[in-house]
mmCIF file of C-alpha atoms and ligand atoms in Angstrom:
data_model
loop_
_atom_site.group_PDB
_atom_site.id
_atom_site.type_symbol
_atom_site.label_atom_id
_atom_site.label_comp_id
_atom_site.label_asym_id
_atom_site.label_seq_id
_atom_site.Cartn_x
_atom_site.Cartn_y
_atom_site.Cartn_z
ATOM 1 C CA MET S 29 0.000 0.000 0.000
ATOM 2 C CA PHE S 30 1.127 3.558 -0.764
ATOM 3 C CA LYS S 31 1.019 4.621 2.909
ATOM 4 C CA ASP S 32 3.153 1.678 4.057
ATOM 5 C CA SER S 33 5.783 2.299 1.378
ATOM 6 C CA PHE S 34 5.782 6.028 2.234
ATOM 7 C CA LYS S 35 6.371 5.249 5.904
ATOM 8 C CA TYR S 36 9.117 2.779 5.011
ATOM 9 C CA TYR S 37 11.110 5.224 2.844
ATOM 10 C CA LYS S 38 10.556 8.123 5.249
ATOM 11 C CA ALA S 39 11.848 6.249 8.328
ATOM 12 C CA ARG S 40 15.113 7.390 9.905
ATOM 13 C CA GLN S 41 15.566 4.448 12.310
ATOM 14 C CA PRO S 42 16.099 2.042 10.679
ATOM 15 C CA ALA S 43 16.968 3.794 7.431
ATOM 16 C CA PRO S 44 15.284 2.134 4.417
ATOM 17 C CA ASP S 45 17.032 -0.288 2.107
ATOM 18 C CA LEU S 46 17.036 1.348 -1.344
ATOM 19 C CA LYS S 47 17.540 -1.887 -3.304
ATOM 20 C CA ASP S 48 14.001 -1.838 -4.757
ATOM 21 C CA VAL S 49 14.132 1.817 -5.766
ATOM 22 C CA ILE S 50 14.130 2.049 -9.574
ATOM 23 C CA ASP S 51 17.227 3.890 -10.746
ATOM 24 C CA VAL S 52 16.808 4.769 -14.425
ATOM 25 C CA HIS S 53 20.448 5.918 -14.533
ATOM 26 C CA ASN S 54 21.493 2.308 -13.885
ATOM 27 C CA SER S 55 21.828 0.832 -17.352
ATOM 28 C CA ASP S 56 20.952 -2.705 -16.124
ATOM 29 C CA ASN S 57 17.509 -1.537 -15.153
ATOM 30 C CA LYS S 58 14.855 -4.081 -16.172
ATOM 31 C CA ASN S 59 11.917 -1.851 -15.190
ATOM 32 C CA VAL S 60 12.275 0.584 -18.061
ATOM 33 C CA ARG S 61 12.381 0.572 -21.864
ATOM 34 C CA LYS S 62 14.013 3.167 -24.066
ATOM 35 C CA ILE S 63 11.484 5.153 -26.119
ATOM 36 C CA THR S 64 11.870 7.259 -29.264
ATOM 37 C CA VAL S 65 12.659 10.928 -28.888
ATOM 38 C CA PHE S 66 11.462 13.162 -31.758
ATOM 39 C CA ALA S 67 13.863 15.949 -32.690
ATOM 40 C CA ALA S 68 12.804 18.901 -34.866
ATOM 41 C CA ASP S 69 15.070 21.750 -36.029
ATOM 42 C CA CYS S 70 13.068 24.407 -34.207
ATOM 43 C CA GLN S 71 13.479 22.473 -30.950
ATOM 44 C CA ASN S 72 17.241 22.682 -31.147
ATOM 45 C CA ASP S 73 17.128 26.468 -31.546
ATOM 46 C CA LEU S 74 15.037 26.618 -28.370
ATOM 47 C CA SER S 75 17.214 24.020 -26.610
ATOM 48 C CA LEU S 76 20.204 26.311 -26.666
ATOM 49 C CA TYR S 77 18.490 29.166 -24.848
ATOM 50 C CA LEU S 78 16.774 26.711 -22.483
ATOM 51 C CA GLY S 79 20.089 25.149 -21.421
ATOM 52 C CA LEU S 80 19.232 21.773 -22.944
ATOM 53 C CA LYS S 81 21.501 19.317 -24.738
ATOM 54 C CA PRO S 82 20.601 18.690 -28.408
ATOM 55 C CA VAL S 83 17.365 16.692 -28.424
ATOM 56 C CA GLU S 84 18.723 13.838 -30.562
ATOM 57 C CA GLY S 85 21.162 12.986 -27.738
ATOM 58 C CA TRP S 86 18.475 12.618 -25.025
ATOM 59 C CA SER S 87 17.598 9.260 -23.453
ATOM 60 C CA ALA S 88 13.935 8.759 -22.636
ATOM 61 C CA PHE S 89 12.170 5.757 -21.100
ATOM 62 C CA ASP S 90 8.827 4.341 -20.153
ATOM 63 C CA PHE S 91 8.160 2.026 -17.219
ATOM 64 C CA ILE S 92 7.031 -1.544 -17.851
ATOM 65 C CA ASN S 93 4.785 -1.617 -14.764
ATOM 66 C CA ILE S 94 3.640 2.026 -14.724
ATOM 67 C CA PRO S 95 1.866 2.717 -18.032
ATOM 68 C CA GLY S 96 1.919 6.375 -19.089
ATOM 69 C CA LEU S 97 4.812 7.376 -16.829
ATOM 70 C CA LEU S 98 7.774 8.656 -18.895
ATOM 71 C CA PHE S 99 11.265 9.731 -17.904
ATOM 72 C CA ILE S 100 13.883 11.878 -19.632
ATOM 73 C CA LYS S 101 17.341 11.321 -18.180
ATOM 74 C CA ASN S 102 18.823 14.748 -17.366
ATOM 75 C CA PRO S 103 18.574 16.591 -20.718
ATOM 76 C CA PHE S 104 20.196 19.771 -19.291
ATOM 77 C CA THR S 105 23.741 21.033 -19.808
ATOM 78 C CA PRO S 106 25.630 21.908 -16.581
ATOM 79 C CA SER S 107 25.193 25.638 -17.242
ATOM 80 C CA GLY S 108 21.532 24.981 -18.099
ATOM 81 C CA GLN S 109 21.061 23.423 -14.658
ATOM 82 C CA ARG S 110 22.719 26.430 -13.022
ATOM 83 C CA ASN S 111 20.466 28.847 -14.873
ATOM 84 C CA TRP S 112 17.283 26.989 -13.965
ATOM 85 C CA ILE S 113 18.324 26.626 -10.322
ATOM 86 C CA VAL S 114 19.012 30.389 -10.120
ATOM 87 C CA LYS S 115 15.690 31.133 -11.868
ATOM 88 C CA CYS S 116 13.747 28.950 -9.428
ATOM 89 C CA LEU S 117 15.390 30.685 -6.460
ATOM 90 C CA LYS S 118 15.777 34.279 -7.613
ATOM 91 C CA ASN S 119 13.272 35.011 -10.406
ATOM 92 C CA TYR S 120 10.302 32.760 -9.698
ATOM 93 C CA THR S 121 10.170 33.705 -6.011
ATOM 94 C CA LYS S 122 9.350 37.320 -6.952
ATOM 95 C CA LYS S 123 5.905 38.887 -7.263
ATOM 96 C CA PRO S 124 3.423 38.270 -8.846
ATOM 97 C CA ASN S 125 4.189 34.651 -8.003
ATOM 98 C CA ILE S 126 2.796 33.438 -4.691
ATOM 99 C CA LEU S 127 4.957 31.851 -1.970
ATOM 100 C CA ASN S 128 3.967 29.868 1.115
ATOM 101 C CA ILE S 129 5.732 32.479 3.260
ATOM 102 C CA ASP S 130 3.498 35.316 1.937
ATOM 103 C CA ALA S 131 0.716 34.273 4.290
ATOM 104 C CA HIS S 132 2.975 34.772 7.325
ATOM 105 C CA GLY S 133 3.979 38.345 6.493
ATOM 106 C CA PHE S 134 7.732 37.590 6.625
ATOM 107 C CA LEU S 135 8.406 39.800 3.604
ATOM 108 C CA ASN S 136 7.571 43.496 3.538
ATOM 109 C CA ASP S 137 6.145 44.905 0.291
ATOM 110 C CA ASP S 138 9.254 45.515 -1.762
ATOM 111 C CA LYS S 139 11.434 42.768 -0.227
ATOM 112 C CA THR S 140 12.123 39.504 -2.022
ATOM 113 C CA TRP S 141 12.858 36.104 -0.489
ATOM 114 C CA TRP S 142 16.136 36.001 -2.436
ATOM 115 C CA ASP S 143 17.441 39.359 -1.183
ATOM 116 C CA GLU S 144 16.299 38.765 2.374
ATOM 117 C CA SER S 145 17.798 35.255 2.507
ATOM 118 C CA PHE S 146 21.146 36.015 0.865
ATOM 119 C CA GLY S 147 21.585 39.773 1.209
ATOM 120 C CA ALA S 148 23.822 41.634 3.648
ATOM 121 C CA ALA S 149 21.595 40.888 6.639
ATOM 122 C CA SER S 150 20.767 37.378 5.470
ATOM 123 C CA LYS S 151 18.148 35.459 7.411
ATOM 124 C CA THR S 152 18.809 31.716 7.436
ATOM 125 C CA ASP S 153 15.414 30.998 9.020
ATOM 126 C CA LEU S 154 13.654 32.638 6.064
ATOM 127 C CA LEU S 155 15.787 30.637 3.660
ATOM 128 C CA ALA S 156 14.596 27.357 5.181
ATOM 129 C CA LYS S 157 10.959 28.470 5.381
ATOM 130 C CA LEU S 158 10.420 28.612 1.626
ATOM 131 C CA ARG S 159 8.359 25.555 0.712
ATOM 132 C CA TRP S 160 6.508 26.407 -2.505
ATOM 133 C CA ALA S 161 5.821 29.015 -5.162
ATOM 134 C CA THR S 162 2.851 29.043 -7.552
ATOM 135 C CA LEU S 163 2.857 30.581 -11.021
ATOM 136 C CA GLY S 164 0.216 31.075 -13.732
ATOM 137 C CA TYR S 165 -3.128 29.725 -12.526
ATOM 138 C CA HIS S 166 -2.279 29.653 -8.805
ATOM 139 C CA HIS S 167 -2.958 26.384 -7.064
ATOM 140 C CA ASN S 168 -5.517 26.843 -4.304
ATOM 141 C CA TRP S 169 -4.330 24.483 -1.541
ATOM 142 C CA ASP S 170 -7.729 24.497 0.220
ATOM 143 C CA THR S 171 -10.320 24.226 -2.543
ATOM 144 C CA LYS S 172 -8.007 22.607 -5.131
ATOM 145 C CA HIS S 173 -9.844 24.654 -7.785
ATOM 146 C CA TYR S 174 -8.158 27.105 -10.135
ATOM 147 C CA ALA S 175 -9.890 30.465 -10.664
ATOM 148 C CA GLU S 176 -9.694 33.032 -13.471
ATOM 149 C CA ASN S 177 -9.250 35.847 -10.920
ATOM 150 C CA PHE S 178 -6.355 34.027 -9.222
ATOM 151 C CA LYS S 179 -4.000 33.862 -12.168
ATOM 152 C CA THR S 180 -0.848 35.724 -13.257
ATOM 153 C CA GLU S 181 1.469 35.515 -16.277
ATOM 154 C CA ILE S 182 3.398 32.273 -16.614
ATOM 155 C CA PRO S 183 7.048 32.823 -17.655
ATOM 156 C CA GLN S 184 7.685 32.230 -21.371
ATOM 157 C CA ASP S 185 10.769 30.100 -20.636
ATOM 158 C CA LEU S 186 8.617 27.590 -18.717
ATOM 159 C CA LYS S 187 6.206 27.459 -21.653
ATOM 160 C CA ASP S 188 9.088 26.879 -24.056
ATOM 161 C CA LEU S 189 10.762 24.262 -21.859
ATOM 162 C CA THR S 190 7.646 22.121 -21.556
ATOM 163 C CA SER S 191 6.803 22.597 -25.208
ATOM 164 C CA VAL S 192 10.228 21.174 -26.179
ATOM 165 C CA PHE S 193 9.685 18.199 -23.811
ATOM 166 C CA ALA S 194 6.173 17.597 -25.174
ATOM 167 C CA THR S 195 7.283 17.659 -28.825
ATOM 168 C CA ALA S 196 10.242 15.371 -28.073
ATOM 169 C CA LEU S 197 7.900 12.796 -26.539
ATOM 170 C CA GLY S 198 5.330 13.010 -29.334
ATOM 171 C CA PHE S 199 2.561 14.849 -27.465
ATOM 172 C CA ASN S 200 0.335 17.296 -29.272
ATOM 173 C CA LYS S 201 0.724 20.956 -28.429
ATOM 174 C CA PHE S 202 1.214 21.426 -24.675
ATOM 175 C CA ASN S 203 0.412 24.775 -23.105
ATOM 176 C CA ALA S 204 1.975 25.451 -19.693
ATOM 177 C CA GLU S 205 -0.680 27.310 -17.687
ATOM 178 C CA ALA S 206 0.072 26.507 -14.040
ATOM 179 C CA ALA S 207 3.230 25.662 -12.143
ATOM 180 C CA ILE S 208 4.099 24.745 -8.593
ATOM 181 C CA ILE S 209 7.706 24.915 -7.521
ATOM 182 C CA ASN S 210 8.393 22.715 -4.510
ATOM 183 C CA TYR S 211 11.444 23.540 -2.393
ATOM 184 C CA TYR S 212 12.685 20.666 -0.238
ATOM 185 C CA ARG S 213 15.241 20.751 2.572
ATOM 186 C CA MET S 214 17.018 17.483 3.382
ATOM 187 C CA ASN S 215 14.356 16.490 5.939
ATOM 188 C CA SER S 216 11.320 17.561 3.877
ATOM 189 C CA THR S 217 8.709 15.173 2.549
ATOM 190 C CA LEU S 218 5.666 15.610 0.307
ATOM 191 C CA ALA S 219 2.639 13.532 1.301
ATOM 192 C CA GLY S 220 0.862 11.296 -1.198
ATOM 193 C CA HIS S 221 -1.674 13.106 -3.375
ATOM 194 C CA THR S 222 -3.182 13.184 -6.863
ATOM 195 C CA ASP S 223 -3.118 16.172 -9.213
ATOM 196 C CA HIS S 224 -6.690 16.401 -10.459
ATOM 197 C CA SER S 225 -7.512 20.157 -10.425
ATOM 198 C CA GLU S 226 -6.805 20.670 -14.116
ATOM 199 C CA ILE S 227 -9.769 20.602 -16.508
ATOM 200 C CA TYR S 228 -7.833 18.887 -19.271
ATOM 201 C CA LEU S 229 -6.381 15.782 -17.637
ATOM 202 C CA GLU S 230 -5.497 14.364 -21.055
ATOM 203 C CA ALA S 231 -2.498 16.719 -21.097
ATOM 204 C CA PRO S 232 0.700 15.365 -19.532
ATOM 205 C CA LEU S 233 2.182 16.856 -16.356
ATOM 206 C CA PHE S 234 5.914 17.695 -16.446
ATOM 207 C CA SER S 235 7.994 17.405 -13.282
ATOM 208 C CA VAL S 236 11.616 18.571 -13.344
ATOM 209 C CA SER S 237 14.077 17.926 -10.502
ATOM 210 C CA PHE S 238 17.095 20.028 -9.525
ATOM 211 C CA GLY S 239 19.584 19.759 -6.669
ATOM 212 C CA GLN S 240 19.720 16.814 -4.290
ATOM 213 C CA THR S 241 18.118 13.452 -5.063
ATOM 214 C CA ALA S 242 14.565 12.332 -4.219
ATOM 215 C CA VAL S 243 12.904 9.018 -3.611
ATOM 216 C CA PHE S 244 9.682 9.545 -5.592
ATOM 217 C CA LEU S 245 6.836 7.193 -4.800
ATOM 218 C CA ILE S 246 4.107 6.456 -7.325
ATOM 219 C CA GLY S 247 1.150 4.240 -6.512
ATOM 220 C CA GLY S 248 -2.125 3.551 -8.280
ATOM 221 C CA LEU S 249 -5.456 5.333 -8.580
ATOM 222 C CA LYS S 250 -6.338 4.321 -5.002
ATOM 223 C CA LEU S 251 -4.269 4.782 -1.835
ATOM 224 C CA GLU S 252 -4.641 1.040 -1.207
ATOM 225 C CA ASP S 253 -2.735 0.174 -4.403
ATOM 226 C CA PRO S 254 0.932 -0.821 -4.167
ATOM 227 C CA ALA S 255 3.585 1.771 -4.973
ATOM 228 C CA HIS S 256 6.849 1.890 -6.926
ATOM 229 C CA ALA S 257 9.799 3.993 -5.762
ATOM 230 C CA LEU S 258 12.037 5.836 -8.251
ATOM 231 C CA LEU S 259 15.237 7.791 -7.762
ATOM 232 C CA LEU S 260 15.100 11.336 -9.216
ATOM 233 C CA ARG S 261 18.397 13.146 -9.713
ATOM 234 C CA SER S 262 19.134 16.724 -10.661
ATOM 235 C CA GLY S 263 17.949 17.413 -14.215
ATOM 236 C CA ASP S 264 15.670 14.366 -14.496
ATOM 237 C CA VAL S 265 12.248 14.953 -16.024
ATOM 238 C CA VAL S 266 9.250 12.829 -15.067
ATOM 239 C CA VAL S 267 6.149 12.994 -17.226
ATOM 240 C CA MET S 268 2.817 11.800 -15.858
ATOM 241 C CA SER S 269 0.627 11.069 -18.847
ATOM 242 C CA GLY S 270 -2.256 8.797 -19.824
ATOM 243 C CA ASN S 271 -2.922 6.112 -17.262
ATOM 244 C CA SER S 272 -0.365 7.502 -14.803
ATOM 245 C CA ARG S 273 -1.722 11.096 -14.767
ATOM 246 C CA LEU S 274 -4.059 10.542 -11.817
ATOM 247 C CA ARG S 275 -1.953 8.136 -9.796
ATOM 248 C CA TYR S 276 -1.093 8.842 -6.167
ATOM 249 C CA HIS S 277 2.461 10.084 -5.767
ATOM 250 C CA GLY S 278 4.651 11.772 -3.186
ATOM 251 C CA VAL S 279 8.206 12.247 -1.935
ATOM 252 C CA PRO S 280 9.055 10.369 1.278
ATOM 253 C CA ARG S 281 12.761 11.159 1.305
ATOM 254 C CA ILE S 282 15.508 13.461 0.066
ATOM 255 C CA LEU S 283 19.017 11.999 -0.213
ATOM 256 C CA TYR S 284 22.362 13.624 -0.872
ATOM 257 C CA GLY S 285 23.070 13.185 -4.598
ATOM 258 C CA ASP S 286 25.938 11.034 -5.808
ATOM 259 C CA SER S 287 26.923 13.643 -8.424
ATOM 260 C CA ALA S 288 26.607 17.364 -9.074
ATOM 261 C CA PRO S 289 25.504 17.646 -12.728
ATOM 262 C CA TRP S 290 25.450 21.464 -12.452
ATOM 263 C CA GLU S 291 29.254 21.433 -12.145
ATOM 264 C CA SER S 292 31.284 21.936 -15.296
ATOM 265 C CA ASN S 293 34.948 21.820 -16.291
ATOM 266 C CA ASP S 294 34.325 24.861 -18.457
ATOM 267 C CA GLN S 295 36.204 27.577 -16.539
ATOM 268 C CA SER S 296 34.645 30.271 -18.737
ATOM 269 C CA LEU S 297 31.332 29.787 -16.906
ATOM 270 C CA GLY S 298 32.872 31.373 -13.827
ATOM 271 C CA GLU S 299 31.041 31.626 -10.527
ATOM 272 C CA CYS S 300 28.864 34.713 -10.425
ATOM 273 C CA ASN S 301 27.382 35.848 -7.130
ATOM 274 C CA ASP S 302 23.926 34.526 -7.937
ATOM 275 C CA TRP S 303 25.285 31.067 -8.642
ATOM 276 C CA LYS S 304 27.412 31.070 -5.456
ATOM 277 C CA ARG S 305 24.261 31.708 -3.423
ATOM 278 C CA ALA S 306 22.208 29.179 -5.352
ATOM 279 C CA LYS S 307 24.952 26.564 -5.076
ATOM 280 C CA SER S 308 25.109 26.929 -1.308
ATOM 281 C CA TYR S 309 21.303 26.579 -1.134
ATOM 282 C CA ILE S 310 21.187 23.531 -3.387
ATOM 283 C CA SER S 311 23.896 21.730 -1.398
ATOM 284 C CA GLU S 312 21.205 21.097 1.241
ATOM 285 C CA ALA S 313 18.050 21.221 -0.861
ATOM 286 C CA ARG S 314 16.059 19.947 -3.813
ATOM 287 C CA ILE S 315 13.792 21.886 -6.161
ATOM 288 C CA ASN S 316 10.919 20.418 -8.157
ATOM 289 C CA LEU S 317 9.276 22.318 -10.999
ATOM 290 C CA ASN S 318 5.809 20.889 -11.573
ATOM 291 C CA ILE S 319 4.128 22.211 -14.709
ATOM 292 C CA ARG S 320 0.591 21.615 -15.935
ATOM 293 C CA GLN S 321 -1.829 22.529 -18.695
ATOM 294 C CA VAL S 322 -5.157 23.561 -17.160
ATOM 295 C CA LEU S 323 -7.492 24.310 -20.074
ATOM 296 C CA LYS S 324 -8.719 22.155 -22.939
ATOM 297 C CA PRO S 325 -7.210 22.878 -26.369
ATOM 298 C CA GLY S 326 -8.987 25.931 -27.807
ATOM 299 C CA GLN S 327 -10.388 27.006 -24.418
ATOM 300 C CA SER S 328 -9.253 30.504 -23.421
ATOM 301 C CA ALA S 329 -10.588 30.805 -19.865
ATOM 302 C CA LEU S 330 -12.043 28.700 -17.089
HETATM 303 C C1 LIG K 27 4.637 16.768 -6.756
HETATM 304 O O1 LIG K 27 4.166 15.747 -7.169
HETATM 305 O O2 LIG K 27 3.869 17.673 -6.461
HETATM 306 C C2 LIG K 27 6.127 16.925 -6.588
HETATM 307 C C3 LIG K 27 6.915 15.730 -6.950
HETATM 308 C C4 LIG K 27 8.411 15.909 -6.777
HETATM 309 O O3 LIG K 27 8.831 16.712 -5.955
HETATM 310 O O4 LIG K 27 9.152 15.207 -7.458
#
């Protein structure tokens, strides 16, 4: 059952055995099959500005026992990872996006989480308090319903990123309309849930991981169904489509990663101040960018 597996992977004493956790990066993996990636010229133009490797070099998989769940093995370049990590921490935590800490009045009007956490009088407690940001159609955590009057502009780069992923995996036009960014510290978890607020559930949901590694748990349509655990490393993209779109899922554990794919031997990249701050944050944290289409094709409002 999902709850039992969640409890097992969350436990500190004794720590869980990770032998059954599916690691797509392990080439001997018998749980996954390689799938075709479609590369178009226009995608590669976008890839460059999005910090992605050329699409024809990507490795994508499906899961034998989890129909509809797809996985792209880190398609980002090291500098691409750095850029996205900085964006998630510096740009996407600014207004008009909504943060969990807004409700507590920790930030005065013109102050940003980034400046307050890393500026001259940095506040480490504020840094650790950031748990989520919502963009586009803002997720309503109580009602779970999106509303036309609770919506702001979704960044074009997020639209472009998911559109490149969708085309590469053979999905029809995907329109990013809502995003949740989850910020995890090393002891954070995310309880099992389904993502069912979107009107058009036929559209895939894109979930991009950065920073430290997660044990991601995915069960069935009911909490009673058994669950599979997967390892998600920095850069990995999980796509919940078709039969997997409404499955229960959650994150019972964050682990220190066994690599740092944002590092590069290219000295010309340098270490700007923003990256120094982001790198220190990410050494003890994980970020998940969760991007959805809300409306049906052709629909312009709720
Ligand atoms: C989510 O399902 O909302 C987040 C999953 C993740 O952090 O990988």
